[in-house]
C-alpha positions as a Python dict, from the first residue, in 0.01 Angstrom:
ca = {
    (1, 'X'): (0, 0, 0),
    (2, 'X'): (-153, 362, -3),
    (3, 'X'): (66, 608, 117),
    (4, 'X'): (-174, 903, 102),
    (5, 'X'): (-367, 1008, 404),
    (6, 'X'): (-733, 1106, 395),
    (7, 'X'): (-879, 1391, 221),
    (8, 'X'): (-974, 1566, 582),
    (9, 'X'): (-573, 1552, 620),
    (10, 'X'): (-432, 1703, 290),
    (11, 'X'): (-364, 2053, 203),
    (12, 'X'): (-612, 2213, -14),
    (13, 'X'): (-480, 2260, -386),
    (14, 'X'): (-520, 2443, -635),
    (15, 'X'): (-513, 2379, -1067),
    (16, 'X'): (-233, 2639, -1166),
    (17, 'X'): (-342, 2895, -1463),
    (18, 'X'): (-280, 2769, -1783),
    (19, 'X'): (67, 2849, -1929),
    (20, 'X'): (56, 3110, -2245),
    (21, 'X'): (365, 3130, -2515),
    (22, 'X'): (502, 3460, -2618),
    (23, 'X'): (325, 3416, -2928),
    (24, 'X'): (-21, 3420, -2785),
    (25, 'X'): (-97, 3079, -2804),
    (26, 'X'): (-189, 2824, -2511),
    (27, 'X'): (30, 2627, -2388),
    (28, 'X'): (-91, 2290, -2185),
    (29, 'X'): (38, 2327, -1844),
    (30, 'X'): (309, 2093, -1658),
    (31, 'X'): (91, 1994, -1376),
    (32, 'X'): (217, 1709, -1169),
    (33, 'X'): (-88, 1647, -941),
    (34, 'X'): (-399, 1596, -1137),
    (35, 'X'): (-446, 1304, -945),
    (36, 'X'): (-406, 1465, -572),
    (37, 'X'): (-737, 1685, -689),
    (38, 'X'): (-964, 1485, -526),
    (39, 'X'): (-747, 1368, -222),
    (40, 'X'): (-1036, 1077, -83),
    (41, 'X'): (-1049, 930, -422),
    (42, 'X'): (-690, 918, -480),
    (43, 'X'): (-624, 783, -140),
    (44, 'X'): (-854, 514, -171),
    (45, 'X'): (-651, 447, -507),
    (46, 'X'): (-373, 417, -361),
    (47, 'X'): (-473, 178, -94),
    (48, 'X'): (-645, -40, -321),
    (49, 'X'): (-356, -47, -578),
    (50, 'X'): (-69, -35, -306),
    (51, 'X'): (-231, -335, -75),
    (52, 'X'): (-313, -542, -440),
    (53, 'X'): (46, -520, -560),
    (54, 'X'): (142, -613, -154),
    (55, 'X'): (-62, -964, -230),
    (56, 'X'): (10, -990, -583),
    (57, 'X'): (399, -967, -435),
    (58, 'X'): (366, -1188, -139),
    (59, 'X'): (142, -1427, -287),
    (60, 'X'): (397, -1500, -553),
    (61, 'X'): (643, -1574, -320),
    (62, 'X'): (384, -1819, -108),
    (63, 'X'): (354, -2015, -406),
    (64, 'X'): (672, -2066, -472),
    (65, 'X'): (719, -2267, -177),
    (66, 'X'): (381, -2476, -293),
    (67, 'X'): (12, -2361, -352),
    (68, 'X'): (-201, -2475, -39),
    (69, 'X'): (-462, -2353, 180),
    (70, 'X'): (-165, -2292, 450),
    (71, 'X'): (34, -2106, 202),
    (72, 'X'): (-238, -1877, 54),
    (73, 'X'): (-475, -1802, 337),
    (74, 'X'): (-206, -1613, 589),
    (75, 'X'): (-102, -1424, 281),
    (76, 'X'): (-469, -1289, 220),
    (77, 'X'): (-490, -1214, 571),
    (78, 'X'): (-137, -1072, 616),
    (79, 'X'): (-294, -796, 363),
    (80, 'X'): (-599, -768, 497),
    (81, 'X'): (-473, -696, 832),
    (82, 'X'): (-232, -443, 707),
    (83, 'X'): (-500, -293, 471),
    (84, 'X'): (-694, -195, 774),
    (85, 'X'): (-382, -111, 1027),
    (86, 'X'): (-254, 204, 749),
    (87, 'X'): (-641, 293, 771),
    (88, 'X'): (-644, 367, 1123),
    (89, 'X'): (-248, 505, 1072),
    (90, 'X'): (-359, 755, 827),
    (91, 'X'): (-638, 881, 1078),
    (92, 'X'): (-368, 855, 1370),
    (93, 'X'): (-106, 1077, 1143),
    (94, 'X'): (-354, 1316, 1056),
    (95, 'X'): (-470, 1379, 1412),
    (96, 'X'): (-102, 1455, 1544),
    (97, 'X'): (-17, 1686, 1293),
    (98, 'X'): (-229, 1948, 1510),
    (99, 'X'): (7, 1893, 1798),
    (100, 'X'): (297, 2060, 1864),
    (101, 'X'): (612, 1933, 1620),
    (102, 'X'): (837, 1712, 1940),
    (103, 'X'): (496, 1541, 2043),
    (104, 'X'): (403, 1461, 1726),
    (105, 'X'): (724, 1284, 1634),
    (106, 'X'): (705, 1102, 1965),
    (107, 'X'): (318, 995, 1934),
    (108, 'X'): (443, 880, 1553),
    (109, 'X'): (738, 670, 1678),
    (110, 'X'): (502, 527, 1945),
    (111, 'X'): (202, 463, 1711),
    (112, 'X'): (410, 294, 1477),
    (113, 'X'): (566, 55, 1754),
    (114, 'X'): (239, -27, 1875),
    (115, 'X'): (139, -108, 1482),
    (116, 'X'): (410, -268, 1404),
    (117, 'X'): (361, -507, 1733),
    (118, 'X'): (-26, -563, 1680),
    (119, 'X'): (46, -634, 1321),
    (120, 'X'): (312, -902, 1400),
    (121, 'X'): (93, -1088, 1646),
    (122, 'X'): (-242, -1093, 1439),
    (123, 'X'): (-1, -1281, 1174),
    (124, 'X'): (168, -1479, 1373),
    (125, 'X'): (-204, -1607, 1551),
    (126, 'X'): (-309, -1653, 1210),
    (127, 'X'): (-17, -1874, 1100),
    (128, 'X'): (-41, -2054, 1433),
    (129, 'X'): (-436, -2111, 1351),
    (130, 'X'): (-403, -2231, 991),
    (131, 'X'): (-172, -2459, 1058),
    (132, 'X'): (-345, -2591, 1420),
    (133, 'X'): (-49, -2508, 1621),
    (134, 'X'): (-145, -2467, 1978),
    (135, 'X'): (55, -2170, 2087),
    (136, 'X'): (186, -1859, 1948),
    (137, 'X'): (550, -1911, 1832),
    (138, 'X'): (805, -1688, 1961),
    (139, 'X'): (1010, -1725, 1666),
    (140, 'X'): (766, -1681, 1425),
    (141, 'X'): (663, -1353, 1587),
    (142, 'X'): (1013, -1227, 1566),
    (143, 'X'): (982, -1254, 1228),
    (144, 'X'): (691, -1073, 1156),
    (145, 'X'): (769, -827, 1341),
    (146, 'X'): (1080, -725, 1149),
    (147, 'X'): (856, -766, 827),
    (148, 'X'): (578, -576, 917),
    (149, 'X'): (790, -309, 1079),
    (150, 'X'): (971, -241, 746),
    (151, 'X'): (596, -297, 589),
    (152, 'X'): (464, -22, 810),
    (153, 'X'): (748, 200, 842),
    (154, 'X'): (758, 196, 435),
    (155, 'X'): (401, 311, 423),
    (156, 'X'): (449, 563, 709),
    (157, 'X'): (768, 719, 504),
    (158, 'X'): (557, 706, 158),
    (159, 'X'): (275, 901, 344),
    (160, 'X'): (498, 1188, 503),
    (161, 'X'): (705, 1187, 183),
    (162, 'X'): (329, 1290, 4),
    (163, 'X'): (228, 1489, 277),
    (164, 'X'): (566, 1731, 240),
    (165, 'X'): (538, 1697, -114),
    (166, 'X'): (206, 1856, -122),
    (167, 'X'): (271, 2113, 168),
    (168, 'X'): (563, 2241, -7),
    (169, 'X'): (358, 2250, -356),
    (170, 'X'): (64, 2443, -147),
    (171, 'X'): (295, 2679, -11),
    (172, 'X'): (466, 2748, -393),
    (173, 'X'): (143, 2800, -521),
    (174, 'X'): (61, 3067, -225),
    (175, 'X'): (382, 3245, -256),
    (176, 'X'): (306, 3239, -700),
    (177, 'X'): (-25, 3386, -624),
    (178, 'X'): (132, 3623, -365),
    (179, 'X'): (365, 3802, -604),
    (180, 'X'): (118, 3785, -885),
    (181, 'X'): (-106, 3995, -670),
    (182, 'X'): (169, 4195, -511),
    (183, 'X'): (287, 4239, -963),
    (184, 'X'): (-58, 4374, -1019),
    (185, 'X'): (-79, 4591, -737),
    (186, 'X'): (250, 4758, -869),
    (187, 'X'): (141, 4756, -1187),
    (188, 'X'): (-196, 4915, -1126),
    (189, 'X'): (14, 5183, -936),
    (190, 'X'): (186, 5254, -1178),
    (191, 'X'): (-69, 5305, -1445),
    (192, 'X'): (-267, 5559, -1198),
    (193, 'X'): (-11, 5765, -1159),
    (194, 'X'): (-83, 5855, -1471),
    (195, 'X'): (-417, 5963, -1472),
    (196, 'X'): (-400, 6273, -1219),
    (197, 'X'): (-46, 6354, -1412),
    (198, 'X'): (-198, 6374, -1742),
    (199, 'X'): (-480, 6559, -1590),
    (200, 'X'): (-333, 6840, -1391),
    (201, 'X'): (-157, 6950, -1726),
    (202, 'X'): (-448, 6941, -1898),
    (203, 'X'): (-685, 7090, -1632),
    (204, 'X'): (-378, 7381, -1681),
    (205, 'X'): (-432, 7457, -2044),
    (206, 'X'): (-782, 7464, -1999),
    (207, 'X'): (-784, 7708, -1691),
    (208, 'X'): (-540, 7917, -1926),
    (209, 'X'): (-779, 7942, -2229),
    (210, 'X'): (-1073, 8033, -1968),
    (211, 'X'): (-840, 8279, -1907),
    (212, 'X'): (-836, 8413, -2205),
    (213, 'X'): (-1225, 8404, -2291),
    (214, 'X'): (-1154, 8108, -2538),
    (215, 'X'): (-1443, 7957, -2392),
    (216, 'X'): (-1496, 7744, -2776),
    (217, 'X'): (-1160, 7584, -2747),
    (218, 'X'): (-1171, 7492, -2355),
    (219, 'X'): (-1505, 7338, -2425),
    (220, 'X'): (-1394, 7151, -2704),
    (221, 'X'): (-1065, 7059, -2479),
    (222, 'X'): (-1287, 6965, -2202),
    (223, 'X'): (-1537, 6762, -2431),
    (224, 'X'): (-1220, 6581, -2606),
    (225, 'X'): (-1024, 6567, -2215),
    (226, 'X'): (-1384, 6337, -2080),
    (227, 'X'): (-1354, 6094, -2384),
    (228, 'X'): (-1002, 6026, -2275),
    (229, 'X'): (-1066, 6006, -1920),
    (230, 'X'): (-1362, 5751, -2023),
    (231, 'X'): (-1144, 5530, -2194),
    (232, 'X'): (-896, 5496, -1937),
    (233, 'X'): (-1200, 5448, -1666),
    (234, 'X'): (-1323, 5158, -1892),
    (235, 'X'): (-992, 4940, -1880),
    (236, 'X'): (-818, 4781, -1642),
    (237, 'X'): (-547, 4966, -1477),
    (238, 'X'): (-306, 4610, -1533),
    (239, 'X'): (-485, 4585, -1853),
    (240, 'X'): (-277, 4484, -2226),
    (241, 'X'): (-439, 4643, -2544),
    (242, 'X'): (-350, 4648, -2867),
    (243, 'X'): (-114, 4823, -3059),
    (244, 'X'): (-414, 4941, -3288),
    (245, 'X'): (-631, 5063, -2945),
    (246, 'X'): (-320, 5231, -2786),
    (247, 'X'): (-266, 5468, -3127),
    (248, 'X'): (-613, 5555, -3176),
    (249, 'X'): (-559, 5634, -2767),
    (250, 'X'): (-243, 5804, -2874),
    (251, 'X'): (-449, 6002, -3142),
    (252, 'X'): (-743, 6063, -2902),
    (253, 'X'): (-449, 6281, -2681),
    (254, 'X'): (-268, 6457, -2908),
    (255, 'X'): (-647, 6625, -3021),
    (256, 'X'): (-629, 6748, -2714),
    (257, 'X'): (-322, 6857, -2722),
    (258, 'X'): (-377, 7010, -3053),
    (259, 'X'): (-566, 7266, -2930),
    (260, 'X'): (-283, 7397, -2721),
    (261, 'X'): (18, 7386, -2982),
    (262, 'X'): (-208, 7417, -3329),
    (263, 'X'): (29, 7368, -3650),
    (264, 'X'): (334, 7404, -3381),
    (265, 'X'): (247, 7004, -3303),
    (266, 'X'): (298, 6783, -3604),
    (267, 'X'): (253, 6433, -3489),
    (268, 'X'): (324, 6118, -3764),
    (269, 'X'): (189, 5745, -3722),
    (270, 'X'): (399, 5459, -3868),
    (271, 'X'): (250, 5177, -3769),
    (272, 'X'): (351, 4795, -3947),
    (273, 'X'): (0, 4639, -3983),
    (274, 'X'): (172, 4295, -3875),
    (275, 'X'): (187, 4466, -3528),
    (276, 'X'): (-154, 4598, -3468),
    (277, 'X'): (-261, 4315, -3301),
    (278, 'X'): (53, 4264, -3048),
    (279, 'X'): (-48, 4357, -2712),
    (280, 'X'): (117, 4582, -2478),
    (281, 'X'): (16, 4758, -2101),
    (282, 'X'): (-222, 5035, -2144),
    (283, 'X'): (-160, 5410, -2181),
    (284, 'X'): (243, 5274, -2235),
    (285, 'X'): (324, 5521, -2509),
    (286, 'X'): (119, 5845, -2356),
    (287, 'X'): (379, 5973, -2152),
    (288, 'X'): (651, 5953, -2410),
    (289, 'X'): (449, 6137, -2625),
    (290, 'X'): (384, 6402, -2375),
    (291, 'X'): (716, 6399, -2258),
    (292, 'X'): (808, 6449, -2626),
    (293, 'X'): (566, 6768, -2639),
    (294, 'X'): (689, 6945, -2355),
    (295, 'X'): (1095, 6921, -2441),
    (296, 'X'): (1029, 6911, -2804),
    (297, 'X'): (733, 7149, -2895),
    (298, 'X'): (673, 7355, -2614),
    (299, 'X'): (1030, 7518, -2593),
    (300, 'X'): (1085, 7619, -3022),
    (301, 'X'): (828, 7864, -3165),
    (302, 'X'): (820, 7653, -3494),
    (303, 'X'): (740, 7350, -3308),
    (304, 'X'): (804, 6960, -3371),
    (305, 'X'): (754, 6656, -3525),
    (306, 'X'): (691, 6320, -3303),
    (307, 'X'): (689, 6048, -3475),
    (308, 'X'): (545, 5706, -3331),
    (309, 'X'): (663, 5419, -3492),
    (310, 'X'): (577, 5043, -3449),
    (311, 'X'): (768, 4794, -3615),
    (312, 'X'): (736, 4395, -3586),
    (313, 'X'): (1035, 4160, -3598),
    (314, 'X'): (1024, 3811, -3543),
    (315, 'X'): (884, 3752, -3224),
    (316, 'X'): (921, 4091, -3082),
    (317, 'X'): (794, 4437, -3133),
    (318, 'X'): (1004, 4739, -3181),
    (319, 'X'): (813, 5057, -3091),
    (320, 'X'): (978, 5406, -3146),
    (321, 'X'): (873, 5762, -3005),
    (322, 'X'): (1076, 6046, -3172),
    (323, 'X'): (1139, 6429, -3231),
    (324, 'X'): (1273, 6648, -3366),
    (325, 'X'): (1339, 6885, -3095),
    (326, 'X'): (1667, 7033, -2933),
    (327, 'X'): (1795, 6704, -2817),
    (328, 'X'): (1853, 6557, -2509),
    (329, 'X'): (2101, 6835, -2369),
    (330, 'X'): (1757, 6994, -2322),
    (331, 'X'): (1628, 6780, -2086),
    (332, 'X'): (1664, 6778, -1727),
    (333, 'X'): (1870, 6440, -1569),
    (334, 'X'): (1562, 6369, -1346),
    (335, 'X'): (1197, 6446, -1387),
    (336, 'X'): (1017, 6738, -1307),
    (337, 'X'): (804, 6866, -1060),
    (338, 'X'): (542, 6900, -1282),
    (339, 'X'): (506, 6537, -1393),
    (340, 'X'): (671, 6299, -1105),
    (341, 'X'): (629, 6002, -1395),
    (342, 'X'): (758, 5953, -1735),
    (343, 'X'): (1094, 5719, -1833),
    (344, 'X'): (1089, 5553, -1480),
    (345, 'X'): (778, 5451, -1433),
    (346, 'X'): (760, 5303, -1822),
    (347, 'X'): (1055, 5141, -1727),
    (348, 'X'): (905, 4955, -1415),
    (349, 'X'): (606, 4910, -1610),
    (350, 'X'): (790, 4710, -1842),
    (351, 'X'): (1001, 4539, -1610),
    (352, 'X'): (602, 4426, -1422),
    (353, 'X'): (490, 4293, -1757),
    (354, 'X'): (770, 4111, -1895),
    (355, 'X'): (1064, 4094, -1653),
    (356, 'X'): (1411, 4122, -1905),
    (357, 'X'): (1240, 4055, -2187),
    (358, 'X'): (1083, 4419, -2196),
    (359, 'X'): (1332, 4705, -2305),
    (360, 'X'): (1359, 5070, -2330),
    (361, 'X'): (1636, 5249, -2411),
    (362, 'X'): (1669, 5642, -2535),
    (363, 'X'): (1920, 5827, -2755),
    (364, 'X'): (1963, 6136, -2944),
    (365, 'X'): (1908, 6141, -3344),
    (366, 'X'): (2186, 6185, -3559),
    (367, 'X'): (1949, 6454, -3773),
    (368, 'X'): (1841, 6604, -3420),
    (369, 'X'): (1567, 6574, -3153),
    (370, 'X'): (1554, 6295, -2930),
    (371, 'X'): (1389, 5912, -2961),
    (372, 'X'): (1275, 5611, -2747),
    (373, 'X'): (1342, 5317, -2809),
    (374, 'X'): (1106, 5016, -2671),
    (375, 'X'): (1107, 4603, -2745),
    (376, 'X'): (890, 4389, -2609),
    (377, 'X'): (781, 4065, -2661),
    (378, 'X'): (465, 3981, -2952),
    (379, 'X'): (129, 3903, -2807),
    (380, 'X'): (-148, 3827, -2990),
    (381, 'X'): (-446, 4052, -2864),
    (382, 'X'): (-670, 3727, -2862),
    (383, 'X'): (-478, 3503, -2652),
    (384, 'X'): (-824, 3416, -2382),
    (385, 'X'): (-1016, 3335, -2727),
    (386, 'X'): (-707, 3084, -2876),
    (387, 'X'): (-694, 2901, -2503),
    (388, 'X'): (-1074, 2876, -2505),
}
């Protein structure tokens, strides 16, 4: 017996994204219902193997009792009838799932009855027939009828029970692609808040070396400010890049800054070439290092060093922003006016990407200045290519 209904009556599915380790490599997806792709042929599967097994089951039993023509003919016929009564149930079932929920349950019970009845009757005239009795026995009918009710009522229970399965499955797929988009919408957010931030200060040291008829060094700000803004027009705003792309990013901003602070801004790249290739979100570290530059640099007339430092272990990468500025004492409890981002939004950033597996923590040196501290999990930077 084939429990499914037709393909007009099944909820539309969809194959889920392929799964992805934390070490960049593809993992096969668990995906329970390859077969429920294409819903006519698996119905007619089922059918075919579900009604087969029915004879194979009853036909057994038939012969048990003695192989004859009077034995194996009402068997064949027993499944053929019952073959083509779930036909005309799954079209039935489908129909009255467009009603309203009380009617449908009655029209079901009802349906079923009626089945259940017809189906007893065409067996028990086909009994009567085979072996040349004259009349319908009551008896025999009585039996049947219990039979094929538990028959059809099995069938009936089979196809709800695949119908709900599926619904429900649907509905989890819906809500996973829901929050995935609702997750990228966040994190896009996120990532262009950064933009007009970064700008605005920027736009301010220009406007202040205008000011000052340095018009050599704004253009040279403004020349290095559009290859910045380029790059972070060109990705994604929920894009990952590399480790290696977000330093030469890094080193890409702090020429720009450079021609604010001059020898006052000593910046320092430690980067482990195991972890070039780990990925991480985009324009992550930029804030930190600006943040770095205006409690670190900005307020001592001899300046600061900021260190970046990326370190790989085991299956996670350690990255580290530092200075060696005043401290934390500093540096105000919650942000400025002037910036609006900085700690909190890295921190939702990472919580968007990798949910408790990314980290950030800060602390003051023990030789001075302040550092952040983030972990997050290794990516390779060509995890599409390794799945292809």
């Amino acid at each position: 017996m084939a429990p499914l209904p037709a393909s007009a009556h099944l909820p539309a599915t969809t194959p889920p994204p392929a799964a992805v380790s934390l070490s960049g490599r593809a993992v096969a997806p668990l995906n329970v219902r390859p077969f429920f792709e294409n819903k006519a042929r698996a119905f007619w599967a089922l059918q075919a193997v579900g009604w087969s097994g029915y004879l194979v089951l009853h036909g057994v039993s038939a012969i048990s009792s003695g192989v004859s023509l009077q034995t194996a003919i009402p068997v064949v016929i027993n499944t053929i009838v019952g073959y083509c009564i779930t036909l005309l149930l799954s079209t039935l079932y489908g129909s009255y799932r467009r009603l309203p929920r009380v009617a449908g349950v009655l029209l079901t019970i009802a349906t079923l009855s009626i089945a259940t009845l017809l189906y007893a009757v065409l067996d028990a005239f086909a009994f009567s027939f085979i072996r040349m009795v004259p009349s319908i026995n009551l008896p025999a009918v009585l039996v049947y009828l219990f039979l094929d009710f538990t028959v059809l009522a099995g069938w009936s229970a089979l196809y709800f029970g695949i119908n709900f399965f599926l619904i429900v499955e649907a509905q989890m797929d819906q809500m996973q692609h829901l929050t995935t988009q609702a997750s990228s919408a966040q994190l896009a957010m996120l990532r262009y808040q950064l933009n007009p931030h970064f700008l605005f200060n920027t736009l301010n040291s220009i406007s202040t070396l205008v000011l000052l008829k340095q018009t050599e060094r704004a253009n040279a700000m403004l020349s290095r400010l559009s290859s910045f803004l380029r790059y972070t027009l060109a990705n994604e705003p929920t894009a990952h890049v590399t480790v290696a792309q977000e330093v030469e990013t890094l080193k890409l901003y702090l020429e720009i800054e450079k021609m604010r602070f001059e020898d006052r801004l000593r910046p320092e790249f430690d980067i482990d070439p195991r972890a070039e290739r780990a990925r991480l979100p985009s324009l992550l570290l930029q804030p930190l290092v600006e943040n770095a530059i205006k409690y670190a640099v900005t307020p001592q007339e001899e300046g600061a060093e900021i260190c970046i430092r990326v370190r790989l272990t085991g299956e996670t990468v350690q990255i580290e922003v530092a200075d060696t500025g005043p401290g934390p004492k500093e540096r105000p409890a919650a942000p400025s006016l002037s910036t609006g981002v900085g700690l909190t939004n890295i921190r939702e950033r990472l919580t968007q990407a990798y949910g408790p597996e990314g980290r950030l923590d800060t602390r003051a040196r023990p030789t001075g200045g302040f550092s952040v501290e983030i972990e997050i999990p290794y990516q390779l930077d060509d995890v599409k290519r390794e799945f292809a």
